[in-house]
Coordinates of C-alpha atoms in Angstrom, one line a residue:
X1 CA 280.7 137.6 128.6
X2 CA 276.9 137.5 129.5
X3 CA 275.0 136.3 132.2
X4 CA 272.0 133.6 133.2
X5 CA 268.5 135.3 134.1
X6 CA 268.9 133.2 137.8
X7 CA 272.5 135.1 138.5
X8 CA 271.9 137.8 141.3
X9 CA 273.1 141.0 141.2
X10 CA 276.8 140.8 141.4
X11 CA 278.8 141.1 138.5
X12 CA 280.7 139.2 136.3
X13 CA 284.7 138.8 136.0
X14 CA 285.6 141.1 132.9
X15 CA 289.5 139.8 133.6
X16 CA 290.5 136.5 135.5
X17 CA 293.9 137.4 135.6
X18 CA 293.4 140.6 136.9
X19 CA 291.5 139.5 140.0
X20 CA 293.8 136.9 140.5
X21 CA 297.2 139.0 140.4
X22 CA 295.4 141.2 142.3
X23 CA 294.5 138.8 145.0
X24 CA 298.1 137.6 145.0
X25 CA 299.4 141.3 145.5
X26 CA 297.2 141.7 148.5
X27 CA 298.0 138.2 150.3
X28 CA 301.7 138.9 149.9
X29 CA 301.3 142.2 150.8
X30 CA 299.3 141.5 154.1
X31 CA 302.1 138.5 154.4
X32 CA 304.7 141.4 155.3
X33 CA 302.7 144.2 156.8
X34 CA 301.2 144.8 160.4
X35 CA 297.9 145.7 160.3
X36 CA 298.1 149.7 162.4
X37 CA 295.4 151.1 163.9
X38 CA 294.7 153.7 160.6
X39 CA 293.9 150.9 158.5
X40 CA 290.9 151.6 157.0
X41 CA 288.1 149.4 156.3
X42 CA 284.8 149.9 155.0
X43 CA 281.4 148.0 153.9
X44 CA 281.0 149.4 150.6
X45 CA 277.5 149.7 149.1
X46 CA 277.2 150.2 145.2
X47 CA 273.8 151.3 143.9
X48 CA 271.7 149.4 141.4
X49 CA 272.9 148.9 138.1
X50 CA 270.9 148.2 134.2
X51 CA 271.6 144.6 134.4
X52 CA 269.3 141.9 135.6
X53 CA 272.2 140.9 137.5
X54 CA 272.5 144.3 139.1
X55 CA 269.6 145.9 140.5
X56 CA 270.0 144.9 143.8
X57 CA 273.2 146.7 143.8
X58 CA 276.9 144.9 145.3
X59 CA 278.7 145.1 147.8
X60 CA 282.1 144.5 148.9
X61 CA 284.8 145.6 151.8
X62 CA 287.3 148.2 151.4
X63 CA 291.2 147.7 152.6
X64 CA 293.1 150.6 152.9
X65 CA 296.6 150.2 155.3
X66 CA 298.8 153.4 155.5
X67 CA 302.1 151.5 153.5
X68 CA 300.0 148.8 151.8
X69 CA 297.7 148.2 149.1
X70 CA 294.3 150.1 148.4
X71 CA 291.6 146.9 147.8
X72 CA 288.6 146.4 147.0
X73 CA 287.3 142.4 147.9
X74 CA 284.0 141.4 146.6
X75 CA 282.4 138.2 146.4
X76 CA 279.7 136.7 143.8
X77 CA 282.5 136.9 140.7
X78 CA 281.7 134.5 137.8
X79 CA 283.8 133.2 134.6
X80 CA 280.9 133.0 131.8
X81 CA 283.9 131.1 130.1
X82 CA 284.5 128.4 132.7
X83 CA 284.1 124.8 131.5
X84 CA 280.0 123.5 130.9
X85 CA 279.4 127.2 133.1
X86 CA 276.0 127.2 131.5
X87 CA 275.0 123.7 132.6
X88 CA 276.4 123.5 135.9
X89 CA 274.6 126.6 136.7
X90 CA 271.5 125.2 135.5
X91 CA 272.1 122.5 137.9
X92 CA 272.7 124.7 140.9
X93 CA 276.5 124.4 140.8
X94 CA 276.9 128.2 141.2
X95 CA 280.7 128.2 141.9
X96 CA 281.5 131.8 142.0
X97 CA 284.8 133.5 143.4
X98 CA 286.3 136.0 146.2
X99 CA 288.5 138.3 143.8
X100 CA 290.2 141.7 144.8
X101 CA 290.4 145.0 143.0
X102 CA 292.6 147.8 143.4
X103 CA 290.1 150.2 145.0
X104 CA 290.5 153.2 142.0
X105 CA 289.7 150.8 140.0
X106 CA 286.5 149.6 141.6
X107 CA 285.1 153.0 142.2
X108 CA 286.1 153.8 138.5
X109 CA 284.0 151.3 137.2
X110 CA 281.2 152.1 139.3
X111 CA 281.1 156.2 138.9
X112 CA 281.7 156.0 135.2
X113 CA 278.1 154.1 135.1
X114 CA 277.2 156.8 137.5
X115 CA 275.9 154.3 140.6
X116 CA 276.2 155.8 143.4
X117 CA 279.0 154.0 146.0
X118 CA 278.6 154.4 149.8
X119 CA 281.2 154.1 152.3
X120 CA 280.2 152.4 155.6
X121 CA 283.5 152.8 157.5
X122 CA 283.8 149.8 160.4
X123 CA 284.1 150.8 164.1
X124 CA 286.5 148.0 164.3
X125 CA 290.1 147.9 166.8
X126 CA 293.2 146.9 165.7
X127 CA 293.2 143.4 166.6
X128 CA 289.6 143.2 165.1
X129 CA 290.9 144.6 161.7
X130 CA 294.0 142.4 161.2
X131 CA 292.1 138.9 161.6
X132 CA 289.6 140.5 159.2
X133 CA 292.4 141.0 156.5
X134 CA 293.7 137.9 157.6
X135 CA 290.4 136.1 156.7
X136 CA 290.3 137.7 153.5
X137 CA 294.0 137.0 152.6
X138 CA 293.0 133.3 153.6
X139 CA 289.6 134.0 151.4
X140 CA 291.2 134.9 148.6
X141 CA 294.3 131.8 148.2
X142 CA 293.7 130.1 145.0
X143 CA 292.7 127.1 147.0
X144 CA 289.9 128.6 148.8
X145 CA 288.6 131.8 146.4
X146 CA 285.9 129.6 144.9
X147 CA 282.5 129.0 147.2
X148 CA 279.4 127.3 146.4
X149 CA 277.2 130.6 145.4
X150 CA 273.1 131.1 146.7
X151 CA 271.2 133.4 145.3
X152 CA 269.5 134.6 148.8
X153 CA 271.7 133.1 151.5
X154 CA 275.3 132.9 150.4
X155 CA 276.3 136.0 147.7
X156 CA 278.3 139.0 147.3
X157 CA 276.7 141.1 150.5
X158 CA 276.5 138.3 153.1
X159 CA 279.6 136.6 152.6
X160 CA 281.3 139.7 153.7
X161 CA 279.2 140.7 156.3
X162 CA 280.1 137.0 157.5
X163 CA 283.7 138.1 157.4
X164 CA 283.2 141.4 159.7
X165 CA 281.5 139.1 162.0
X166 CA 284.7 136.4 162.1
X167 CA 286.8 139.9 162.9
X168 CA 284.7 140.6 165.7
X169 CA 284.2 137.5 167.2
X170 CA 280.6 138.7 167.8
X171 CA 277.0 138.8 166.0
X172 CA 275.8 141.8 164.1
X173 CA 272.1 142.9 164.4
X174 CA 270.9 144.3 161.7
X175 CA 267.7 147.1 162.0
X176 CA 264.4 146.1 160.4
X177 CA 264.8 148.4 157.2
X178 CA 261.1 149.0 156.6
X179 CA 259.4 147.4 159.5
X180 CA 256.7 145.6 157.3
X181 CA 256.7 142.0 156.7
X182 CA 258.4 141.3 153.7
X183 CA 259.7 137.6 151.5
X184 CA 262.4 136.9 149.2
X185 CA 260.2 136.7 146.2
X186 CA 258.2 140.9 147.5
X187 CA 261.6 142.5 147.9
X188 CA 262.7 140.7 144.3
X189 CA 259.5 142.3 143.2
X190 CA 260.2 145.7 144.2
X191 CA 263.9 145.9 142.9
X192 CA 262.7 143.8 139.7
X193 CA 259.7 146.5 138.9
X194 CA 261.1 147.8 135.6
X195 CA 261.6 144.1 134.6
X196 CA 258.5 142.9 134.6
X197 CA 259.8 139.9 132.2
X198 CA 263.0 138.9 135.0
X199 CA 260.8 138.9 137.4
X200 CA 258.2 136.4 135.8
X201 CA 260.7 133.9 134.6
X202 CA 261.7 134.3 138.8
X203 CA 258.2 133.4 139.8
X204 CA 257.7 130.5 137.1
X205 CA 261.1 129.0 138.4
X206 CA 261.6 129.6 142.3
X207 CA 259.0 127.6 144.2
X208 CA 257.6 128.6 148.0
X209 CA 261.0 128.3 148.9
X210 CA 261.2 132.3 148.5
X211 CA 258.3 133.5 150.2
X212 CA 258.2 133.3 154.2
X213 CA 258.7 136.2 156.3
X214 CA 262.1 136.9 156.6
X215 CA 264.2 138.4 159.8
X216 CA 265.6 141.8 159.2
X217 CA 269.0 139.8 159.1
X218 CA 267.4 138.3 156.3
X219 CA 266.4 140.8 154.1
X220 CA 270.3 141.9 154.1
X221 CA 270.7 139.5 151.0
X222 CA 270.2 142.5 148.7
X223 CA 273.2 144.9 149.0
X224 CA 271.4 148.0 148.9
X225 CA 269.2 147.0 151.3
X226 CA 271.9 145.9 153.7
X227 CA 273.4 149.9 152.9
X228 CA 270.3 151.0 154.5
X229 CA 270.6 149.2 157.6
X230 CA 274.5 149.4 158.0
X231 CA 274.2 152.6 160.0
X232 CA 272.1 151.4 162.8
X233 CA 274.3 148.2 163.3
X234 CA 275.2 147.3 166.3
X235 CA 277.0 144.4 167.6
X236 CA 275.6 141.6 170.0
X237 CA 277.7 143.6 172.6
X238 CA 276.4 146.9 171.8
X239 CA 278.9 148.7 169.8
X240 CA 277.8 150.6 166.9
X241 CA 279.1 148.8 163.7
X242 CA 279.9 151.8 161.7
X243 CA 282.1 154.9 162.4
X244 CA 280.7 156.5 159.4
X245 CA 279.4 157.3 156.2
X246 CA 280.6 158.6 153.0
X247 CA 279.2 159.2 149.4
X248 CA 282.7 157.9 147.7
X249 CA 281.2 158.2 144.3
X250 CA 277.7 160.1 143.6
X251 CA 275.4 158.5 141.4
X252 CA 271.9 159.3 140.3
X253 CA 269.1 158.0 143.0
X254 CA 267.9 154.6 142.9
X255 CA 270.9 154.0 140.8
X256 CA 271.1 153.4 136.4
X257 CA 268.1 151.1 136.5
X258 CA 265.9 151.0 132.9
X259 CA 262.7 152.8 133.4
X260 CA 259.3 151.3 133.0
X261 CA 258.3 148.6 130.9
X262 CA 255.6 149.7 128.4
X263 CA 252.4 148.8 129.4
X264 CA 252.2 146.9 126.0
X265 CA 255.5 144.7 126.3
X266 CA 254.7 143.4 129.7
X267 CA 254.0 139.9 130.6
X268 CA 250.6 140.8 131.7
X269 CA 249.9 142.4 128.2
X270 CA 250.9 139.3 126.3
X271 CA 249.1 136.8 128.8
X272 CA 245.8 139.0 128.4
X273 CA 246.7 138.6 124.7
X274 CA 246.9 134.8 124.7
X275 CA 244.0 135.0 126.9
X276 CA 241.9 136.8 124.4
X277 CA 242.6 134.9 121.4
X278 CA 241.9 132.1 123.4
X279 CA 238.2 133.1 123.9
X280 CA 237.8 134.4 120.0
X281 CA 239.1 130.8 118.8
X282 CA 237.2 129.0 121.2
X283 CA 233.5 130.9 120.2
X284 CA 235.2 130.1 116.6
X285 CA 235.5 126.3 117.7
X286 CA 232.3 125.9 119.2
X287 CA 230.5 127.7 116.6
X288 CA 231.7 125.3 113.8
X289 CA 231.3 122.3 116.0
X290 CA 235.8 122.1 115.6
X291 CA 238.7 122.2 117.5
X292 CA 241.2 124.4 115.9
X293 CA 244.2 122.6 116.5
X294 CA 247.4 124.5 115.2
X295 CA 246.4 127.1 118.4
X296 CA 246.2 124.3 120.8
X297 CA 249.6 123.1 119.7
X298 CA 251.3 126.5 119.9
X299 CA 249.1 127.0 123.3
X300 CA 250.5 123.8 125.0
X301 CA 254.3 124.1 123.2
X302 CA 254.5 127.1 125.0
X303 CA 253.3 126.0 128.3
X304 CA 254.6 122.4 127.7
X305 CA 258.5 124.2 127.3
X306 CA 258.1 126.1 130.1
X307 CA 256.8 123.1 131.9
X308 CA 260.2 121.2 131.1
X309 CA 262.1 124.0 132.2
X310 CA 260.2 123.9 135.7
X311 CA 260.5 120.1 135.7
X312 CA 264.2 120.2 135.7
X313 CA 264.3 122.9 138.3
X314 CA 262.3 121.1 140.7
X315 CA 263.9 117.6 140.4
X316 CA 267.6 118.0 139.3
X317 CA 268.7 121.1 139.9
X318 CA 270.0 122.0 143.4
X319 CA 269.4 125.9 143.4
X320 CA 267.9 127.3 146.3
X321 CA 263.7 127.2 147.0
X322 CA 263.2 125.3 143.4
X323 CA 261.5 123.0 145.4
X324 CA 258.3 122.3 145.6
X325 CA 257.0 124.7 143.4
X326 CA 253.4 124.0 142.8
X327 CA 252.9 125.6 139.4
X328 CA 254.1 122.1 138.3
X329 CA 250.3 121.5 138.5
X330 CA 250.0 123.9 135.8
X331 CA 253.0 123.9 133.6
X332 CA 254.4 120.3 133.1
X333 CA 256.2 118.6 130.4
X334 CA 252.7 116.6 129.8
X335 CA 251.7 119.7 128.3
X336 CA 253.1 118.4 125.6
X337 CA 250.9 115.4 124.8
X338 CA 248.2 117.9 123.4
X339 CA 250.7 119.3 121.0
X340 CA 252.0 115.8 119.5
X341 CA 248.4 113.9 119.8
X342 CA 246.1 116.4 118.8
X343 CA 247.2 115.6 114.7
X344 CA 246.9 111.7 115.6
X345 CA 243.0 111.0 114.9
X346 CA 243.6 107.2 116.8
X347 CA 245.6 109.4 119.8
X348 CA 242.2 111.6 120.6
X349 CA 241.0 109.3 123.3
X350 CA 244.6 110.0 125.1
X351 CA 244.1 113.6 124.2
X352 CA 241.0 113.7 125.5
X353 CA 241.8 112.4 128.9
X354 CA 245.3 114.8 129.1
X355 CA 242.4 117.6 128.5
X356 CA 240.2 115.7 131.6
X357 CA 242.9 115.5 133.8
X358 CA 244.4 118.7 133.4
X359 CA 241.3 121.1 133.8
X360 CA 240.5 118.9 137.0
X361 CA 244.4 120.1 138.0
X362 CA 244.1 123.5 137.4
X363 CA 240.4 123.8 138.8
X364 CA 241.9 122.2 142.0
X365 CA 245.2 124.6 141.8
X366 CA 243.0 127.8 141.6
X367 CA 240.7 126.7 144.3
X368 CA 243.8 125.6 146.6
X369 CA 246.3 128.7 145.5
X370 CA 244.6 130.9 148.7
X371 CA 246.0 128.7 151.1
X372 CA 249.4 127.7 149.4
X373 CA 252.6 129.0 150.6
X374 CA 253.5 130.3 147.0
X375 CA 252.5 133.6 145.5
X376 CA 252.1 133.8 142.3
X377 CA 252.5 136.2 139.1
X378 CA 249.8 137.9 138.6
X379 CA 250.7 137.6 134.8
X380 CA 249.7 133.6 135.2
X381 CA 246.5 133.7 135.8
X382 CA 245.3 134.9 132.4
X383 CA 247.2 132.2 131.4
X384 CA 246.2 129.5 133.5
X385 CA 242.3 130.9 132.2
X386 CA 243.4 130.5 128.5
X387 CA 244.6 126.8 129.4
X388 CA 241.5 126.0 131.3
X389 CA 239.3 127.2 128.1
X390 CA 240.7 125.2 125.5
X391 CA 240.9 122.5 127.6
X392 CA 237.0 122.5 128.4
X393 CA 236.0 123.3 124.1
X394 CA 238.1 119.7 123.8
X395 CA 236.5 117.9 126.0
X396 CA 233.2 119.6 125.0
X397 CA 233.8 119.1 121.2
X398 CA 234.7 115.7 122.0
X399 CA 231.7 114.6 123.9
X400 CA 229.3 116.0 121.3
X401 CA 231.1 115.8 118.2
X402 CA 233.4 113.4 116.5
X403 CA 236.7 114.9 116.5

């Protein structure tokens, strides 16, 4: 099974039938048994991993009752096999599940990688820990394991801080983890560095949605993050959330994360590429009084596709801050006239007035971008400068010389 470049960091289900039996064991099991004061239970923080899906880490809740199962529950599991998976998700039906793993086998999977996984045992009473297991045990019923996932507000390390909160009856407040004003889109920026590529096709797709200032509480939707603030929790009351913490597995620091991109494969090395052979063809154009049109076609396919993509994000699908998202005025399926058009000798008027229309629209989009709410990949503007080129040697080759 694989994964979809908008899937966050949790992972995916290797076995169905295993998380459900599983679950199963742990609802019947918490059917019979009393919760005791020993029980443990822990937040349990799992460093970053080598998949796009990964490097914010996971997170899930540990179980452990003195004559009852050993779990591990995590949220944010997926079936790449499900029915039309691949469409719905492009839509923004992200149904993922609540499954439950027999804790050896969780950290197993984890210190074989070698990510390092953190214990953040729960300062919790009795009473507090058996309406915890008996909101996961009500989690986990095949009726209600499958939730309506959200990349930033609804995934694998805020669902179950959710369900520590339902134990308590009470609020967590989370510590500010770096005390500088941060956004969705700078913290997916910091964990996506190595992936220079992820993180563009993130800034092309998610819209302004993504980047106001967020609360520490917040900034918890990455797992690791929410590891670093776990030990200065405190309830709304006062009470320290955690007991303790322990290294269950050790891992390398900063977790199993691919190192740095070459310089050379990045997305700001090929947009200063297109860039480039945008000027040397248009000098070429204007020199022999000629548009050369085979670039402009593979110049606009590209921007035109992406355009589509972005399109469909903003209008039909229902994933989180796709909308607005005001590269539209730069990347939009009417990209595509140029690349249809451009071989039509009757179809140049309507060429040339795409080509009017669109350097008007990006002039205005770089001139307006400063006081947008959307920030932007630096790798675009190269890009955006290529598109702005050929569009002015059309319209100047057409004003001057009979295309």
């Amino acid at each position: 099974m694989k994964n979809m470049f908008l899937m966050s960091f949790c992972p995916y289900v290797s076995s169905l039938r295993i998380v459900i039996l599983s679950a199963a064991l742990l609802i019947a099991t918490t059917g019979r048994a009393q919760v005791e004061a020993d029980t443990l239970v822990s937040y349990v923080v799992c460093d970053a991993g080598s998949d796009v899906y990964e490097l914010e880490g996971h997170a899930a809740l540990r179980v452990r009752m003195p004559e009852g199962p050993d779990m591990a529950v995590h949220y944010g599991l997926f079936d790449f096999n499900a029915p039309a998976f691949v469409w719905r998700f492009a839509l923004g039906q992200t149904d993922y599940l609540c499954g439950a793993t027999p804790w050896e086998y969780f950290l197993d999977a984890y210190a074989r990688e070698g990510r390092r996984v953190t214990e953040h045992r729960l300062n919790l009473t009795s009473g507090e820990k058996s309406r915890l297991v008996d909101f996961l045990a009500e989690n986990l019923r095949p009726e209600n394991r499958v939730y309506r996932y959200n990349y930033v507000k609804d995934n694998c390390a805020t669902r179950p801080l959710r369900a520590v909160e339902v134990a308590l009856a009470d609020s967590i407040l989370l510590p500010d983890p770096t005390g500088t004003p941060e956004t969705f889109r700078s913290m997916m920026r910091a964990y996506h560095r190595n992936y220079p590529w992820y993180q563009f096709g993130i800034d092309l797709a998610l819209g302004s949605g993504i980047d106001y200032t967020l609360s520490p509480r917040e900034k918890s939707f990455a797992p690791i993050t929410l590891g670093i603030q776990l030990p200065d929790a405190a309830t709304a009351g006062g009470r320290r959330l955690v007991a303790e913490s322990i290294v269950a597995a050790p891992g390398t620091d900063g977790g199993v994360a691919h190192g740095p991109t070459p310089w050379w494969a990045t997305p700001m090395a090929f947009a200063l590429a297109v860039l480039a052979c945008s000027v040397g063809v248009t000098v070429r154009d204007l020199h022999r009084r000629r548009v050369t049109r085979w670039f402009d076609a593979l110049l606009f396919g590209m921007l035109g596709l992406a355009g589509c993509l972005v399109f469909f994000l903003v209008f039909f699908s229902t994933h989180e801050a796709t909308s607005p998202n005001f590269l539209l005025a730069w990347v939009n399926p009417l990209c595509l006239i140029p690349v249809i058009f451009i071989w039509i000798k009757k179809a140049q008027r309507l060429v040339m007035c795409y080509q009017i229309a669109n350097f008007a629209a990006l002039l205005v989009l770089c001139l307006a971008w400063p006081l947008l709410p959307q920030s932007a990949n630096a790798a675009f503007w190269p890009l955006i400068a290529a598109d702005a080129i050929r569009a002015a040697n059309y319209i100047t080759l057409h004003r001057t010389v009979r295309l």
